[in-house]
Structure formats: C-alpha cells, structure tokens
C-alpha cells in the first residue's frame, strides 16, 4: 500500500519536481500554498563541511547526517564522521549558518561495548518543534536529551542497527543510555535494521520517528514511529510504517527515510528523503493534521544537481532551521562514484544567497 499523496497543480510557485493531479486534502485547502514555507530552492554551490582528509580523524573520509540547532547566541551542527571503520558523532559551530568550525567528537564509539564497538550516530537532540522557531534545545528533567543509533559491524552501516537515548548537561558531553528499540522486536518492514531516529515532544508524549529497512538485498526503507510517556516504555504506532514506499517510478519507490518532523500553523510537516528505483536520493515532504498521519506532497523539495555539482548523485538527509526570515535546509550531498565518492554537508535556503 502506498502512502497517500497530494499535489498542488494550478497553484503558483510549483517547482519542476511537482507531479500528478490529485486534490488537496481538506486541511490544506484553506491555505493558498501549503508547501511555500517549506521550500528552499536556492542551493549554496559548495559543501559547508566535508571530510577532514586527515588520517586518524574520526571524520577523515566523509561527513553525513546533519542536525542543526541554536544555543548561546550561536548555531551548532551535529554530524557523523566516517573514518573507514565506522561512525562517530561530532559537532561544529557557526555564527552565520554558512561557515562552520569543527569542535570535536561529542559521542564516541566504545571498543568494549558490543552495541557501539564500531559505530554511534547521534541523530537528533530534543528541540523546539516549530518550523519557524530558533530551534533552541529543550531540557527534560534539567538535562538535554538525544536519540542515537548504532550499527553492530565494522564498515559503512553494516548490520542491523538499534536505537537508544543519551543525556547531557551541556550538549557537548553525552552519557549514552540503553537501547530502546531493536529491529527484531518490530514488523517485517524494520527487521533489517533501524536508521535515523528523530525525537520530538508534544504535550506529555515523546514521539520517536525513525526509518528502517527490510532484510535481504536489495532492501527497502520506510518510516515509522514509536511513542512514550516516560522515555522507558516505547510503543510502536499501529499504523506503521507512516511513510511507505511509493509506486514504481516514484521518487521514494525504494527509500522513504530520515524523517524530520516540525509543526507549522496548526499542521505538521515531515521532511524526508526518497530514493527512486533508478538510484538518486532527493528531499521530499509530507504534511498532516496530526503528528501521526501524513500525506505525501508530489513535489521534490531539493533535487540532485547537474553533472559535476556537489550533489549530482544524492541530495538527502534533511535538517532545518529558521533564521532572519529564511529557512535553511541542510542535507548530505554526494558526488562521484562509490567507493570513491565525495560525501559532505550542503545547504539550501528559502531566499537567494
């Protein structure tokens, strides 16, 4: 079953990625263009962060999976670095969202731990939900709260990953907690392993969105949800996966992954990336009336670039922040051919540079 989709044919401002001719859902009809505030069509042409290229650095080979927030009058971007063995999590700092200074590792792998022996990726930290907020962090019980995932094998995303939580007093030093979600406890769509967790809080409920993959090769990725009141007992949503693979030929026919969920003017938006059958990964969007029900937008928010550009192969894995009247959309840009491709972080904005 394909997740519901809608387009906005006939509405001004539709991009070249739009397709189809379905009707707007009822919740969106009152808005002239419900997608307008989510668009960031102006790409910055260079990587804002790449692999360090320094042997021995945790991020020597490549950087991936951005997450952005503001604190102490500055901006911070967490990311995972790959050194040829596995993932670890670092952070960088900026005053303008364009020029970034590395600050080092915030969550390191533990050779003595079977869960994080090779990898640990801090994917999100609890922050303000609103699309046009400053994206400040939110404390729980006086501490910051993050969600991470870890692959059990050495190499690039090897094995069936699990998801856990971590706590910090200063968002720079983290204490890793136990695993809260395992693939073997889920349904068939997630038995191959769990990917990026994105954590939000609405009312008295914590919502943990995540993508996961099927077993076998080729695998398929879709996005689901688990909820909790106490951060200890987690319940998978009965409607999982919330974002399912599209039909053959759709931009998310193989992957519907890496959710980022925000609230905006009474509705909910989920940024995610899709992978088509022909290979490219692109940034997509789904909208909904609640944080548990979304309908896909028939529009590509950020498409791959022209041959020779920084994102000629993939433009995927979203992270967003609003600043001085503009939305910034960070993503992982990939060019070249595996295993010698270039993987780094890029940004697009809602207004020209």
XYZ file of C-alpha atoms in Angstrom:
353
model
C 0.000 0.000 0.000
C 1.403 3.389 -0.997
C 1.132 6.303 1.417
C -1.361 8.969 0.369
C -0.020 11.746 -1.853
C -1.245 15.142 -2.978
C -0.075 17.788 -5.377
C -0.892 21.441 -5.965
C -1.269 21.714 -9.726
C -2.563 25.124 -10.588
C -1.029 26.779 -7.513
C 1.620 29.381 -8.187
C 5.175 28.534 -7.239
C 5.118 24.856 -8.085
C 8.644 23.578 -8.786
C 9.898 21.396 -11.603
C 9.786 18.427 -9.230
C 5.991 18.564 -8.846
C 3.892 15.859 -10.456
C 0.385 14.449 -10.572
C -3.080 15.938 -10.410
C -4.619 14.909 -7.100
C -6.804 17.158 -4.974
C -5.541 18.975 -1.907
C -6.501 17.306 1.373
C -9.159 19.128 3.352
C -6.752 20.515 5.966
C -4.684 22.256 3.268
C -7.454 23.826 1.199
C -7.642 26.918 3.400
C -4.021 27.706 2.635
C -3.191 29.166 -0.763
C 0.071 27.267 -0.982
C 0.693 24.931 1.967
C 4.166 23.990 0.740
C 5.502 27.543 0.325
C 7.062 27.890 3.773
C 8.890 24.560 3.416
C 10.657 25.333 0.148
C 14.356 26.167 -0.031
C 15.097 26.404 -3.763
C 18.396 28.318 -3.516
C 21.341 25.980 -3.096
C 24.714 27.149 -1.869
C 27.080 25.752 -4.524
C 29.858 24.490 -2.229
C 29.986 21.990 0.630
C 29.749 23.688 4.008
C 31.523 20.736 5.645
C 33.443 17.807 4.211
C 35.685 15.009 5.379
C 38.805 16.383 7.061
C 41.121 14.302 4.902
C 43.465 13.915 7.881
C 44.417 10.331 8.657
C 43.333 9.356 12.149
C 40.483 11.898 12.371
C 37.060 10.467 13.172
C 35.696 12.298 10.112
C 38.651 11.773 7.798
C 36.734 10.060 4.986
C 33.358 11.787 4.969
C 30.641 13.543 6.967
C 26.940 12.758 6.982
C 23.569 13.118 8.769
C 23.310 16.818 9.828
C 21.253 18.078 12.779
C 21.070 21.830 13.469
C 20.047 23.970 16.449
C 20.825 27.291 18.173
C 22.283 27.929 21.621
C 24.272 30.633 23.419
C 23.875 33.085 20.546
C 25.433 30.673 18.037
C 24.438 27.835 15.744
C 25.511 24.241 16.138
C 25.505 21.377 13.675
C 25.982 17.802 14.783
C 27.066 15.267 12.207
C 28.507 11.790 11.902
C 32.034 11.302 10.685
C 33.327 8.196 8.927
C 36.962 7.131 9.264
C 36.833 3.935 7.235
C 35.921 1.801 10.240
C 32.620 3.298 11.339
C 30.595 6.284 12.523
C 31.214 8.626 15.432
C 29.391 11.874 16.196
C 30.904 15.340 16.105
C 29.743 18.928 16.342
C 30.641 22.205 14.642
C 29.831 25.833 15.416
C 28.830 28.870 13.349
C 27.634 32.446 13.632
C 26.111 32.663 10.146
C 24.933 29.109 9.256
C 27.373 29.020 6.365
C 30.900 28.964 7.802
C 31.473 26.179 10.329
C 34.255 25.371 12.797
C 34.773 21.806 13.977
C 34.613 21.383 17.773
C 35.343 17.657 18.027
C 33.584 14.431 18.997
C 30.533 14.522 21.261
C 29.611 10.833 21.165
C 32.384 8.306 20.575
C 32.284 4.592 19.904
C 33.298 2.241 22.712
C 35.541 -0.687 21.730
C 34.421 -2.540 24.866
C 30.711 -2.271 24.160
C 29.042 -4.735 21.745
C 26.433 -2.137 20.717
C 28.745 0.803 19.958
C 32.005 -1.029 19.269
C 32.233 0.362 15.741
C 29.522 2.999 15.381
C 27.418 5.511 17.264
C 25.452 8.226 15.480
C 23.666 10.915 17.499
C 20.885 11.727 15.047
C 18.747 14.301 16.891
C 18.517 16.307 20.106
C 15.164 17.341 21.567
C 14.473 20.899 20.386
C 11.637 23.259 19.559
C 9.180 21.716 17.090
C 8.034 24.829 15.246
C 9.277 25.219 11.671
C 9.966 28.944 12.115
C 11.393 28.784 15.627
C 15.049 29.457 16.524
C 15.378 25.683 17.110
C 16.517 26.003 20.712
C 17.120 22.830 22.689
C 14.606 21.642 25.291
C 15.629 20.078 28.590
C 13.916 17.139 30.263
C 14.454 16.877 33.988
C 17.126 19.557 33.747
C 19.176 17.771 31.062
C 19.377 17.648 27.294
C 18.042 14.536 25.576
C 19.247 12.968 22.331
C 18.474 9.903 20.225
C 21.199 7.777 18.620
C 21.540 4.655 16.523
C 24.406 2.215 16.156
C 25.373 -0.488 13.671
C 26.944 -3.630 15.134
C 29.550 -4.265 12.421
C 32.674 -2.519 11.177
C 32.406 -0.629 7.903
C 29.743 1.564 6.385
C 26.351 0.849 8.034
C 26.984 -2.853 8.498
C 24.438 -4.997 10.314
C 21.039 -4.392 11.899
C 21.227 -1.116 13.846
C 19.443 -0.328 17.111
C 18.185 2.940 18.662
C 18.853 4.417 22.110
C 18.835 7.663 24.080
C 21.587 9.814 25.580
C 21.712 12.602 28.206
C 23.875 15.707 28.631
C 24.300 18.729 30.872
C 25.954 20.887 28.204
C 25.116 19.242 24.803
C 28.848 18.659 24.255
C 29.402 15.659 26.538
C 26.857 12.844 26.391
C 26.059 9.859 28.573
C 24.679 7.037 26.473
C 21.655 5.181 27.791
C 20.383 1.677 26.986
C 18.868 0.509 23.720
C 15.140 1.303 23.491
C 14.240 -0.099 20.049
C 15.535 -3.235 18.349
C 14.716 -4.433 14.829
C 13.871 -7.967 15.901
C 11.012 -6.639 18.036
C 9.354 -4.918 15.089
C 7.435 -5.887 11.975
C 8.821 -7.198 8.701
C 9.442 -3.734 7.281
C 12.049 -2.985 10.009
C 13.686 -6.365 10.624
C 16.765 -5.460 8.591
C 17.784 -2.666 10.981
C 16.778 0.738 12.339
C 18.094 4.001 10.948
C 17.936 7.675 11.915
C 15.764 8.470 14.971
C 14.185 11.919 15.227
C 12.811 12.868 18.637
C 10.125 15.445 19.437
C 7.819 16.143 22.388
C 4.215 17.227 22.036
C 2.163 17.605 25.201
C 3.091 14.788 27.566
C 4.164 12.411 24.797
C 7.544 11.770 23.216
C 7.454 10.875 19.526
C 10.393 8.970 18.074
C 10.301 8.816 14.275
C 12.742 6.505 12.534
C 13.342 4.800 9.239
C 14.137 1.131 8.936
C 14.935 -1.434 6.294
C 13.747 -4.832 5.210
C 16.014 -7.833 5.233
C 17.749 -9.059 2.101
C 19.192 -7.365 -0.973
C 18.018 -5.072 -2.366
C 16.338 -3.764 0.742
C 13.576 -1.180 1.093
C 13.377 1.607 3.683
C 10.233 3.173 5.162
C 9.497 5.486 8.095
C 7.660 4.642 11.292
C 7.000 5.945 14.790
C 7.247 4.849 18.420
C 5.826 6.843 21.340
C 6.449 7.022 25.078
C 5.277 8.921 28.141
C 8.263 8.087 30.337
C 11.162 7.511 27.870
C 11.404 3.937 29.113
C 8.455 2.079 27.631
C 8.080 2.615 23.880
C 5.116 1.561 21.760
C 5.334 1.258 18.008
C 2.482 3.015 16.227
C -0.191 0.610 14.926
C -0.233 2.436 11.587
C 3.458 1.837 10.885
C 5.055 2.487 8.549
C 3.660 6.034 8.461
C 5.552 6.874 5.256
C 5.576 3.933 2.876
C 7.413 3.371 -0.358
C 5.826 4.911 -3.420
C 4.833 3.102 -6.560
C 7.372 2.020 -9.148
C 8.746 5.205 -10.708
C 8.063 7.376 -7.646
C 10.984 9.293 -6.083
C 10.573 7.195 -2.910
C 9.945 3.805 -4.517
C 12.898 2.229 -2.663
C 13.585 4.504 0.319
C 11.322 6.810 2.343
C 13.836 7.735 5.014
C 15.408 10.090 7.581
C 12.347 11.894 8.971
C 12.460 15.411 10.413
C 9.112 16.462 11.890
C 8.013 20.053 12.542
C 4.837 21.904 13.454
C 3.682 24.896 11.415
C 0.484 26.953 11.609
C -1.627 24.167 13.015
C -0.357 21.443 10.712
C 2.588 19.050 10.780
C 5.329 18.626 8.235
C 7.713 15.750 7.737
C 10.849 16.323 5.701
C 12.285 13.045 4.475
C 14.314 11.729 1.584
C 13.306 9.308 -1.095
C 15.332 7.001 -3.236
C 13.997 6.098 -6.653
C 14.444 2.800 -8.438
C 16.964 4.446 -10.758
C 19.224 5.368 -7.840
C 19.060 9.112 -6.980
C 18.097 10.309 -3.490
C 16.082 13.521 -3.182
C 14.498 15.593 -0.397
C 10.717 15.226 -0.097
C 7.851 16.384 2.134
C 4.671 15.031 3.723
C 2.020 17.100 5.523
C -0.620 16.193 8.086
C -3.139 17.379 10.651
C -1.581 15.316 13.434
C 1.916 14.067 14.264
C 0.822 10.521 13.398
C -0.803 10.941 9.993
C 0.872 12.382 6.901
C 0.136 12.694 3.205
C 2.975 12.954 0.726
C 3.443 16.117 -1.324
C 4.026 15.456 -5.031
C 6.985 17.784 -5.201
C 10.706 17.377 -4.860
C 11.967 19.950 -2.338
C 15.638 19.520 -3.183
C 16.626 17.602 -6.292
C 20.003 16.264 -7.305
C 22.248 18.703 -9.138
C 23.736 18.793 -12.602
C 26.688 16.540 -13.504
C 29.814 17.823 -11.791
C 27.916 19.520 -8.942
C 28.343 18.683 -5.243
C 25.032 16.773 -5.180
C 24.982 15.196 -8.614
C 24.302 11.769 -7.099
C 22.386 12.308 -3.829
C 20.694 15.262 -2.111
C 19.311 13.728 1.059
C 19.064 13.522 4.889
C 17.364 16.792 5.926
C 17.934 19.192 8.824
C 16.221 22.593 9.035
C 16.434 25.856 10.974
C 14.797 29.274 10.556
C 16.821 32.477 10.883
C 16.170 36.123 9.982
C 13.178 35.383 7.795
C 14.710 32.477 5.899
C 14.523 28.711 6.178
C 17.843 26.863 5.909
C 17.716 23.244 4.785
C 20.900 21.276 5.418
C 21.440 17.970 3.683
C 24.051 15.410 2.745
C 25.397 15.954 -0.767
C 27.092 13.136 -2.653
C 29.001 13.279 -5.919
C 31.213 10.840 -7.807
C 31.043 7.066 -7.763
C 31.166 4.626 -4.866
C 33.525 3.778 -3.224
C 35.429 6.910 -4.234
C 32.511 9.311 -3.989
C 32.577 12.603 -2.090
C 30.089 12.828 0.773
C 29.680 16.114 2.645
C 27.153 18.571 4.031
C 25.385 21.204 1.939
C 22.689 23.812 2.496
C 19.828 25.382 0.569
C 17.829 28.451 1.590
C 14.408 29.926 1.011
C 15.865 33.184 -0.303
C 18.770 33.811 -2.693
C 22.339 33.921 -1.381
